[in-house]
Tab-separated table of C-alpha atoms and ligand atoms in Angstrom:
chain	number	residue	atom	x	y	z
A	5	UNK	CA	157.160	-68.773	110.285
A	6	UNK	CA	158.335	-66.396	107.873
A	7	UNK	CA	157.471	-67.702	104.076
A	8	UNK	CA	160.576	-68.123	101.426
A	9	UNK	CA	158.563	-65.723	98.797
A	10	UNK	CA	159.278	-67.112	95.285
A	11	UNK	CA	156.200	-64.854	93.962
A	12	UNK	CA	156.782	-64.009	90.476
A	13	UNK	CA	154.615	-60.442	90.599
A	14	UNK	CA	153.619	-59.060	92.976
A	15	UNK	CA	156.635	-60.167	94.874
A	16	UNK	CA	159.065	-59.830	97.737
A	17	UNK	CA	159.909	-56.614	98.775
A	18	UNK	CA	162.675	-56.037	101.329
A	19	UNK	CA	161.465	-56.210	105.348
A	20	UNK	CA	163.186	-53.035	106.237
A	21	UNK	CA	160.777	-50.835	103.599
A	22	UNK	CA	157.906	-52.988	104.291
A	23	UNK	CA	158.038	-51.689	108.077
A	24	UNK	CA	158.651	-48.324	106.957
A	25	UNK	CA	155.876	-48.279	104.310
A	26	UNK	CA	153.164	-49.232	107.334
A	27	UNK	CA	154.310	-46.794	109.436
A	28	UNK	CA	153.668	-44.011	106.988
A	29	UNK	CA	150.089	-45.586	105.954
A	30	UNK	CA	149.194	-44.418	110.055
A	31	UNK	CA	151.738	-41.205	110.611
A	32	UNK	CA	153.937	-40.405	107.860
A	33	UNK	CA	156.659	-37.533	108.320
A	34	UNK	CA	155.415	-37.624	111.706
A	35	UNK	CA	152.738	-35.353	110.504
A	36	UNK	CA	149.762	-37.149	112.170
A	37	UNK	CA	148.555	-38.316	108.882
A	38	UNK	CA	149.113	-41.079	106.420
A	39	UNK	CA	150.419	-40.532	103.622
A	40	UNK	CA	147.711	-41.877	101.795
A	41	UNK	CA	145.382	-39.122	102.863
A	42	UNK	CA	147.587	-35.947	102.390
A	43	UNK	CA	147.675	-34.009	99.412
A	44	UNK	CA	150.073	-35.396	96.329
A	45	UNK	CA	150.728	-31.393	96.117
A	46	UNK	CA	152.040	-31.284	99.703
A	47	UNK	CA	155.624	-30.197	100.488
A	48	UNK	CA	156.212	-33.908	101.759
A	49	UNK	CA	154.875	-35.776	98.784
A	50	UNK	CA	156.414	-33.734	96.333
A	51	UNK	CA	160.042	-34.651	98.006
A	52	UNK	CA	158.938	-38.065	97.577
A	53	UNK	CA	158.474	-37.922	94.021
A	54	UNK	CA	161.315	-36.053	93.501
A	55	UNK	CA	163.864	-38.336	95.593
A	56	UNK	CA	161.712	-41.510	93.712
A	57	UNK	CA	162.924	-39.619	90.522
A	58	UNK	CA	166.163	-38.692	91.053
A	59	UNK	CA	167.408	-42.616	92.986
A	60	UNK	CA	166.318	-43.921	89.490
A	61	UNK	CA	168.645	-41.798	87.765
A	62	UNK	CA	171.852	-42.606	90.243
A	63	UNK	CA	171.403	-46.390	89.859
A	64	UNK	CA	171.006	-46.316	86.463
A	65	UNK	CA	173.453	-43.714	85.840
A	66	UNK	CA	171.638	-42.149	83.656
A	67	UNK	CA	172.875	-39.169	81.483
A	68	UNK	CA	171.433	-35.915	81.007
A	69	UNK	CA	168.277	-35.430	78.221
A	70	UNK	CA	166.533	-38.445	80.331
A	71	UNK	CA	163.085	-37.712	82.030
A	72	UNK	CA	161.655	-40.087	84.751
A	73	UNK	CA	158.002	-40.880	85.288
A	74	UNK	CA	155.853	-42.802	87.742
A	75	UNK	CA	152.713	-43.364	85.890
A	76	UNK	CA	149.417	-45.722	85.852
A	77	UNK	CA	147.943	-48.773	84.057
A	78	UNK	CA	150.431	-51.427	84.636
A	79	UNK	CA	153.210	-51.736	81.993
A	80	UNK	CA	150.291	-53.026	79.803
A	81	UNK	CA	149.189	-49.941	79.252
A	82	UNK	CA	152.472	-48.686	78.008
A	83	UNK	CA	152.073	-51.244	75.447
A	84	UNK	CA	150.118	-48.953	73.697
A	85	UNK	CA	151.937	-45.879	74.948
A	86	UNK	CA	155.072	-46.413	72.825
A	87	UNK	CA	153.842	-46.893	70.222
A	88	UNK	CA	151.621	-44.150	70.520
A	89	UNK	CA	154.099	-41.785	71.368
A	90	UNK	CA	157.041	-43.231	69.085
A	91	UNK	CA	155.629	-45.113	65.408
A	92	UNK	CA	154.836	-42.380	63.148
A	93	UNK	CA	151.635	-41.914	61.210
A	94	UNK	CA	152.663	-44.354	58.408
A	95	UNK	CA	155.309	-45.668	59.622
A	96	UNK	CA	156.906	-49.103	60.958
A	97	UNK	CA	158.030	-50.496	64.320
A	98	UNK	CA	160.205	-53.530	64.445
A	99	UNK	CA	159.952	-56.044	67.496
A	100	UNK	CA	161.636	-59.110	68.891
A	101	UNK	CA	159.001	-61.861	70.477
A	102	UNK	CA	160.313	-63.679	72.941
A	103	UNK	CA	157.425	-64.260	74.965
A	104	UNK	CA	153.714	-63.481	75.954
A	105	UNK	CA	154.783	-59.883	77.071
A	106	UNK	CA	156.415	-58.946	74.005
A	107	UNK	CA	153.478	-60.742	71.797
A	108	UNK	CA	150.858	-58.207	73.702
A	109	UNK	CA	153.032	-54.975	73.305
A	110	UNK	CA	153.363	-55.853	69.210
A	111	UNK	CA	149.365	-56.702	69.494
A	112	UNK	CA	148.839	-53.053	70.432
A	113	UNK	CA	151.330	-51.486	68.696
A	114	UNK	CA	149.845	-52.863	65.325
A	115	UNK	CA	146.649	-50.338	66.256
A	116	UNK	CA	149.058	-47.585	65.273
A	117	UNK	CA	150.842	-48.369	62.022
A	118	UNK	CA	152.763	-51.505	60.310
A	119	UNK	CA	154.423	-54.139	62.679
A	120	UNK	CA	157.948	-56.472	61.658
A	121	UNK	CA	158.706	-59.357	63.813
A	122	UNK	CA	162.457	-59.343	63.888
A	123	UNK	CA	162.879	-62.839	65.704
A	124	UNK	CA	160.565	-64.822	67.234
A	125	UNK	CA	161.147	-68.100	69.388
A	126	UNK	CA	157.239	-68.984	69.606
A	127	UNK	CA	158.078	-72.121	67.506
A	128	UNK	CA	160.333	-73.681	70.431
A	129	UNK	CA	158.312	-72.502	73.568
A	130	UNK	CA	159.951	-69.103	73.697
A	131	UNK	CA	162.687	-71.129	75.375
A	132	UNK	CA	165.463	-68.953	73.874
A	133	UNK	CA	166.318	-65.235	72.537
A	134	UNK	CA	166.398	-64.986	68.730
A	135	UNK	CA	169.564	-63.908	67.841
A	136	UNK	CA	171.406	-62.141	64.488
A	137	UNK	CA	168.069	-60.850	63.219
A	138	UNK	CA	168.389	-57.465	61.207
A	139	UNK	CA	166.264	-54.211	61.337
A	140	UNK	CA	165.123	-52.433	58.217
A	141	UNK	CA	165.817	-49.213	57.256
A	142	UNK	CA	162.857	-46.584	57.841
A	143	UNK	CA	161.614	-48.264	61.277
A	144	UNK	CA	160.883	-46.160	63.781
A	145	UNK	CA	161.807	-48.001	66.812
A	146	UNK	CA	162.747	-51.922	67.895
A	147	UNK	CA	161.072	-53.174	70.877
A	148	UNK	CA	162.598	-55.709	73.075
A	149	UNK	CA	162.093	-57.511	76.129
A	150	UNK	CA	164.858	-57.675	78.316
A	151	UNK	CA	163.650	-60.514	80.883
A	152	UNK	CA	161.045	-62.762	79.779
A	153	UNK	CA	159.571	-63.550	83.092
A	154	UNK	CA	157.079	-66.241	81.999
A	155	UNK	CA	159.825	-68.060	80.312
A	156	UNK	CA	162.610	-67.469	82.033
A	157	UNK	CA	165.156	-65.912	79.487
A	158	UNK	CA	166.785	-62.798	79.686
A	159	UNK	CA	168.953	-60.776	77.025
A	160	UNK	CA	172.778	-60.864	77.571
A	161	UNK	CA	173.552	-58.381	75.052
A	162	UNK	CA	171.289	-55.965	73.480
A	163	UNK	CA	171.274	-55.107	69.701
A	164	UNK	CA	173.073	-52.114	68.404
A	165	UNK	CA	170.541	-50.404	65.992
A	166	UNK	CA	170.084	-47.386	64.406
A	167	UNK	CA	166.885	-46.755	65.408
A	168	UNK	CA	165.478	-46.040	68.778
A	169	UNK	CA	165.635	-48.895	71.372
A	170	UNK	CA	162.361	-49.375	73.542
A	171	UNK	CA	162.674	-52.063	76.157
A	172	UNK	CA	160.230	-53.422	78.547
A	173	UNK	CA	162.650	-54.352	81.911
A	174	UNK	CA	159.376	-54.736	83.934
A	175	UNK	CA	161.129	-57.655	85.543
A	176	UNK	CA	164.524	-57.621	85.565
A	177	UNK	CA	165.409	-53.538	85.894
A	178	UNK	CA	167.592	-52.416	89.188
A	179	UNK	CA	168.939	-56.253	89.164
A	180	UNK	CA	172.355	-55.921	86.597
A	181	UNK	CA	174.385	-53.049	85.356
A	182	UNK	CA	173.503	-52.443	81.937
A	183	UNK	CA	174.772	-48.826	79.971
A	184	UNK	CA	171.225	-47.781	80.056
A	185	UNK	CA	172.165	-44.825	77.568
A	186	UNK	CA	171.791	-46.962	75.046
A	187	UNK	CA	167.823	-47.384	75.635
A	188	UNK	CA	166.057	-44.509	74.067
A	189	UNK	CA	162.615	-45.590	76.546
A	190	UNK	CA	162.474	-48.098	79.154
A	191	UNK	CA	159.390	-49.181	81.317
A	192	UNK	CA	158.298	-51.693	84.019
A	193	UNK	CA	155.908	-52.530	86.134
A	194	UNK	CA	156.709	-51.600	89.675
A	195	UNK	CA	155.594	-54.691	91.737
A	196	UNK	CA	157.847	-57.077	90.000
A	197	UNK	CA	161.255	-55.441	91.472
A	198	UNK	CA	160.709	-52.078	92.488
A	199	UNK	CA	157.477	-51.699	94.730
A	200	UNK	CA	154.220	-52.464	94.818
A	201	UNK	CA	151.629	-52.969	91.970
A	202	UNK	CA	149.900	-49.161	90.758
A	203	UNK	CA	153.224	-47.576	89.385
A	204	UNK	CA	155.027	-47.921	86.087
A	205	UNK	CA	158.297	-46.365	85.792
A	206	UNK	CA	159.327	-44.607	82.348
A	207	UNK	CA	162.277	-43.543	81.465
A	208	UNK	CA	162.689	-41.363	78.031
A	209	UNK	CA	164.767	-39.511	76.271
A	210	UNK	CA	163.295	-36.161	75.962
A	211	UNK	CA	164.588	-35.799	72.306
A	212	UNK	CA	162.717	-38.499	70.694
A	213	UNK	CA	159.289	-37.428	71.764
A	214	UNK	CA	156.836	-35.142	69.726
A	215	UNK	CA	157.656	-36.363	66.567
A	216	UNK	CA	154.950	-38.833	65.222
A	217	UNK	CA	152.307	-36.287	63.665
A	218	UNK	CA	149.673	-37.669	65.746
A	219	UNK	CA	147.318	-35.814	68.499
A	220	UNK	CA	147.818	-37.717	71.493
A	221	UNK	CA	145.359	-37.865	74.242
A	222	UNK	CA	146.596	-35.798	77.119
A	223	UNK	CA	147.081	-38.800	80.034
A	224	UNK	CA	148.833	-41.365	77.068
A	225	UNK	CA	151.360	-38.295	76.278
A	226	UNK	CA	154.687	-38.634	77.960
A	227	UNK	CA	155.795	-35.028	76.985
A	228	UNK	CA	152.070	-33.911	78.920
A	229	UNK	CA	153.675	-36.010	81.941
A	230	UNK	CA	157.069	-34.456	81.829
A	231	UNK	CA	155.468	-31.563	81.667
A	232	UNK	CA	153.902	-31.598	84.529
A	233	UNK	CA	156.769	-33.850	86.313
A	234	UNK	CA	154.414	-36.799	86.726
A	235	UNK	CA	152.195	-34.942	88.344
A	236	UNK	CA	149.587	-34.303	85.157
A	237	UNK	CA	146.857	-35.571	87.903
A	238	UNK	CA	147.118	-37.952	91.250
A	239	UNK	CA	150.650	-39.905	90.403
A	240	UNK	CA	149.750	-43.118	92.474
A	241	UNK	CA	151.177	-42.385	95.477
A	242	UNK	CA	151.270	-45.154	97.922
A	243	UNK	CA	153.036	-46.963	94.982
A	244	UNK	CA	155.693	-44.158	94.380
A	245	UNK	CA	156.914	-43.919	98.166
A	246	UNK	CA	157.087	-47.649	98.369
A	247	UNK	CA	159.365	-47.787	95.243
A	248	UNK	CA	161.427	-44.674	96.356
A	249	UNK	CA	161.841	-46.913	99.993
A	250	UNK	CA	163.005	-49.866	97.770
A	251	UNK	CA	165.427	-47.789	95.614
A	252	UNK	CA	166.673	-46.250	98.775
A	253	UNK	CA	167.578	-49.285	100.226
A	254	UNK	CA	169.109	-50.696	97.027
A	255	UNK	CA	171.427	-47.475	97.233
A	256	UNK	CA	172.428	-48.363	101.073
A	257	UNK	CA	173.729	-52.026	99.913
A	258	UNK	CA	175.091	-50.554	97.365
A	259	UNK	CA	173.399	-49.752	94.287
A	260	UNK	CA	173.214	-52.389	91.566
A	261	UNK	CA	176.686	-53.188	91.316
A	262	UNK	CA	176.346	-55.335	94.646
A	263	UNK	CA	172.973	-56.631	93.732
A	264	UNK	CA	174.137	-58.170	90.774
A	265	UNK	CA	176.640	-59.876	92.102
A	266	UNK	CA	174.205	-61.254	94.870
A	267	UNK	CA	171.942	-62.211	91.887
A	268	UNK	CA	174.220	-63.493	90.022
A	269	UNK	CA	175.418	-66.074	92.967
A	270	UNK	CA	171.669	-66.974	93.869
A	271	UNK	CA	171.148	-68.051	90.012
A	272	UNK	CA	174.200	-70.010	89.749
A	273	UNK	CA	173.324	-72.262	93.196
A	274	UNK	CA	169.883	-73.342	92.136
A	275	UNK	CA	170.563	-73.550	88.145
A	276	UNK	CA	173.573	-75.864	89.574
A	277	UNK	CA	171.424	-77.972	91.455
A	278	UNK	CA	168.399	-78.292	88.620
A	279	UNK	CA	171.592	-79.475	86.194
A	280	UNK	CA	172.881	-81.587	88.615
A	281	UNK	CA	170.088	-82.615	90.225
A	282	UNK	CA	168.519	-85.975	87.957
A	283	UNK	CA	164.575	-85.753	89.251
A	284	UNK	CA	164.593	-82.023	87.783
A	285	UNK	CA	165.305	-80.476	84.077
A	286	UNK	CA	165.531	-76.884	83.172
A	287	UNK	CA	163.410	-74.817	80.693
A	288	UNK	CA	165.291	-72.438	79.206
A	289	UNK	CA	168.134	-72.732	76.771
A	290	UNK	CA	171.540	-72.709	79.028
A	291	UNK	CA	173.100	-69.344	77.216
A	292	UNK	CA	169.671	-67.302	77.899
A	293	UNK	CA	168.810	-68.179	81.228
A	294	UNK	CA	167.805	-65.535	83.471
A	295	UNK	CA	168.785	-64.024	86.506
A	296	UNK	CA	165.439	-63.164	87.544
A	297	UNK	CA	162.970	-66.315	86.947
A	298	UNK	CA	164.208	-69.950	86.920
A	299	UNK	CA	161.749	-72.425	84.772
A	300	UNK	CA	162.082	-76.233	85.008
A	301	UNK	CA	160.171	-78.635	85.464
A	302	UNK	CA	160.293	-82.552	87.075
A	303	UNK	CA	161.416	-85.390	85.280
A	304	UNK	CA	158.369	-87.624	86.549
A	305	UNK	CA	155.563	-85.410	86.855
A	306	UNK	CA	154.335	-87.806	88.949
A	307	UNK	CA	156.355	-86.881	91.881
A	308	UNK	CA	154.850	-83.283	91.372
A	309	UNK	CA	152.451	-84.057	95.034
A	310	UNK	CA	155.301	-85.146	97.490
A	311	UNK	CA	157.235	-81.971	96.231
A	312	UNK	CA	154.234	-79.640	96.584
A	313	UNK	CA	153.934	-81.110	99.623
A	314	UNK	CA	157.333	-80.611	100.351
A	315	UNK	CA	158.257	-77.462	99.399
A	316	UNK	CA	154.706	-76.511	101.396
A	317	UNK	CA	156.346	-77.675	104.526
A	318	UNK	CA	159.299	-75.746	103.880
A	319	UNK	CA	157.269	-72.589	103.796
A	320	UNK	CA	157.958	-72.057	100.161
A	321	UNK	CA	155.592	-69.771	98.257
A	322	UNK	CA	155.171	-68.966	94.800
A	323	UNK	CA	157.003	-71.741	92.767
A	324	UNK	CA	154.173	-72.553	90.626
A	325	UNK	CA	155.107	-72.011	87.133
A	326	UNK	CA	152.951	-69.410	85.149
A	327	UNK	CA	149.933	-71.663	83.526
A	328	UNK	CA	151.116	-71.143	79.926
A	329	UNK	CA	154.191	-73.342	80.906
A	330	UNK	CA	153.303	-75.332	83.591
A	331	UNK	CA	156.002	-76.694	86.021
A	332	UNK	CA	158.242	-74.552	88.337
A	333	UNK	CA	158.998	-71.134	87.800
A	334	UNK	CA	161.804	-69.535	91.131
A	335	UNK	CA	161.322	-66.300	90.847
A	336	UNK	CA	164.397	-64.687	92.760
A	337	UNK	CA	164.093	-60.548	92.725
A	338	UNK	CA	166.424	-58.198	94.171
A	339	UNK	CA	165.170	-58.244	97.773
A	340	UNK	CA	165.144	-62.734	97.851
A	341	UNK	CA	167.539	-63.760	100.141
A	342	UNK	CA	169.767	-66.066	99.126
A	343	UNK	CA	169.095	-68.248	102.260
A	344	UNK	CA	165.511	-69.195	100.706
A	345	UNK	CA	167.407	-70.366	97.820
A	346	UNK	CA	169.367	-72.879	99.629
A	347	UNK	CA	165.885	-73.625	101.556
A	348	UNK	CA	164.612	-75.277	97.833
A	349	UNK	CA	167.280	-77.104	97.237
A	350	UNK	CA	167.398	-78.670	100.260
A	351	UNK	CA	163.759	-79.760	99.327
A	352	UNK	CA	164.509	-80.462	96.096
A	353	UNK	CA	167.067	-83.156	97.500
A	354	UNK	CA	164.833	-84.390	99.365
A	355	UNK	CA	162.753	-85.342	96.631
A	356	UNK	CA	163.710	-89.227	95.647
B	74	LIG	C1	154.383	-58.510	84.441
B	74	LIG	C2	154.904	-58.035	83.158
B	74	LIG	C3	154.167	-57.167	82.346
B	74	LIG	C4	152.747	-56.716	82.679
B	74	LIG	O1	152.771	-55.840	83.724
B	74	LIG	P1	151.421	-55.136	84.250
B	74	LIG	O2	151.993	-54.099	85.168
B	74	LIG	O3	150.640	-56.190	84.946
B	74	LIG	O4	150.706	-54.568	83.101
B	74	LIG	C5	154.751	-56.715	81.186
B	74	LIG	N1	155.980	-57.098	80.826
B	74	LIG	C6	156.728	-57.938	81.583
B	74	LIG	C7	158.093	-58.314	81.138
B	74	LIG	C8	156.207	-58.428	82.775
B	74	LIG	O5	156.939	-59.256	83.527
């Protein structure tokens, strides 16, 4: 039986590119060889990179001045790449904490000069966005979070600053339309909506790089990268086909107008039924909820065996909450069919 994938990261990818990915692991192009074992310089790879490159700028829409990279070490690692690359020798970076993602990137970035926490919602569980915070003059960049995965809260509307805006959208980019010119950098993780773990996307504005001071070790320099067009050494390439397979079939249902709506009507069915529902309570403040990961929990935590149990039967996978928060986290990325939604809520009915 096929599982209802709730994974939160690594996670679902669509059927259609999973086929396609394992047929070019034994004969890609039809070339008698994988395309794990050909060159990254090869006529074929580099048309993978570029078409990787250039979906990401259709579906984002992104204007001109923006370059696109595929690089390694997780989105962790560009933690300490922004920062790097954007807080000047002396100088200040401003951040919003709403969650354990946002807590690590302002953990590395205070290696690299003076850190402000703008908001913070640490007090109440990180169960909300901080809201109305200002920025102060002479900061070099605000870093946000736009989908707090662990929590389950997602930003609605972004703050209009004067300074650059870096956001981490590891989990919830590709899955709304957003004006994404008004992000001056933008990373994520591949594996939680794009592809499989090994490939961080970037997205920068070429303008805003270079300016820090600093000497920046070749592989943690994004203008080294562009450069080179993300191919400074071996770009990770089983990751960056799989991605470009996802985006590809994101742009054949058309693009991210149509998965938002999809998302948008998978969120409000199950958030309905957790409200409605009386054995189950949310997590996350109502106004912040996200799209992407639904936290709540059981009334009687108790009853938490029968609906293991239950949702085991089902053929649900991946509901367990992240072990910070405990409870139930759905975790409902681009390529979750909406049928496995209505699968855990008919288990959650069941429940008595
Ligand atoms: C998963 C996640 C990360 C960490 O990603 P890695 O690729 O494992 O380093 C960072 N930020 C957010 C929002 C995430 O969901």
């Amino acid at each position: 039986m096929k599982k209802h994938n709730f994974s939160a990261g690594p996670c679902i990818l669509p059927q259609e590119v999973l086929k396609k990915a394992a047929n070019a692991v034994s004969n890609f192009n039809d070339l008698d060889l994988s395309l794990i074992e050909i060159s990254h310089r090869s006529k074929d790879f580099v048309e993978v990179m570029e078409k990787a490159k250039n979906l990401v700028k259709e579906l984002l829409n992104l204007p001109e001045g923006y370059s696109v990279l595929f690089l390694q070490g997780g989105a962790s690692m560009q933690f300490l790449m922004t920062s790097y690359n954007l807080l000047k020798e002396n100088g200040k970076a401003a951040y919003l904490d709403t969650g354990t993602w946002s807590a690590k990137a302002l953990k590395e970035a205070k290696l690299f000069g003076e850190v402000e926490i703008v908001g913070s919602s640490k007090e109440k569980g990180y169960t909300f966005i901080p809201k109305n915070y200002a920025v102060s003059l002479g900061t070099d960049y605000l870093h946000v979070t736009s989908n707090n995965t662990i929590y389950g809260t997602q930003i609605k509307e972004f703050p209009k600053t004067d300074t650059l805006l870096v956001c981490d959208m590891s989990s919830d980019i590709f899955s709304r339309q957003l004006d994404f010119s008004q992000f001056d950098l933008i990373y994520a993780g591949a594996q939680k909506n794009m592809g499989p773990a090994g490939a961080t996307l970037v997205i920068v504005k070429d303008e805003i790089l270079g300016k820090t001071g600093r000497n920046i070790p070749s592989m943690l320099d994004y203008q080294v990268h562009i450069s080179k067009g993300s191919m400074f050494n071996t770009p990770p390439v089983f990751a960056v086909y799989v991605s470009m397979l996802t985006l590809e079939w994101l742009q054949k249902n058309g693009g991210i107008t149509e998965i938002e709506k999809k998302n948008e009507a998978k969120a409000a069915l199950l958030y309905a039924e957790i409200d409605n529902n009386p054995e189950f309570i949310g997590y996350a403040e109502k106004e912040d909820r996200s799209l992407m990961n639904v936290t709540f929990n059981l009334v009687d935590k108790n009853k938490s065996e029968e609906f293991d149990s239950l949702l085991n039967i089902a053929g649900i996978n991946g509901l367990k909450g992240h072990r910070s928060v405990g409870g139930y986290r759905a975790s409902m990325y681009n390529a979750l069919p909406i049928e496995s939604i209505q699968v855990l809520i008919d288990v959650m009915r069941k429940l008595k």
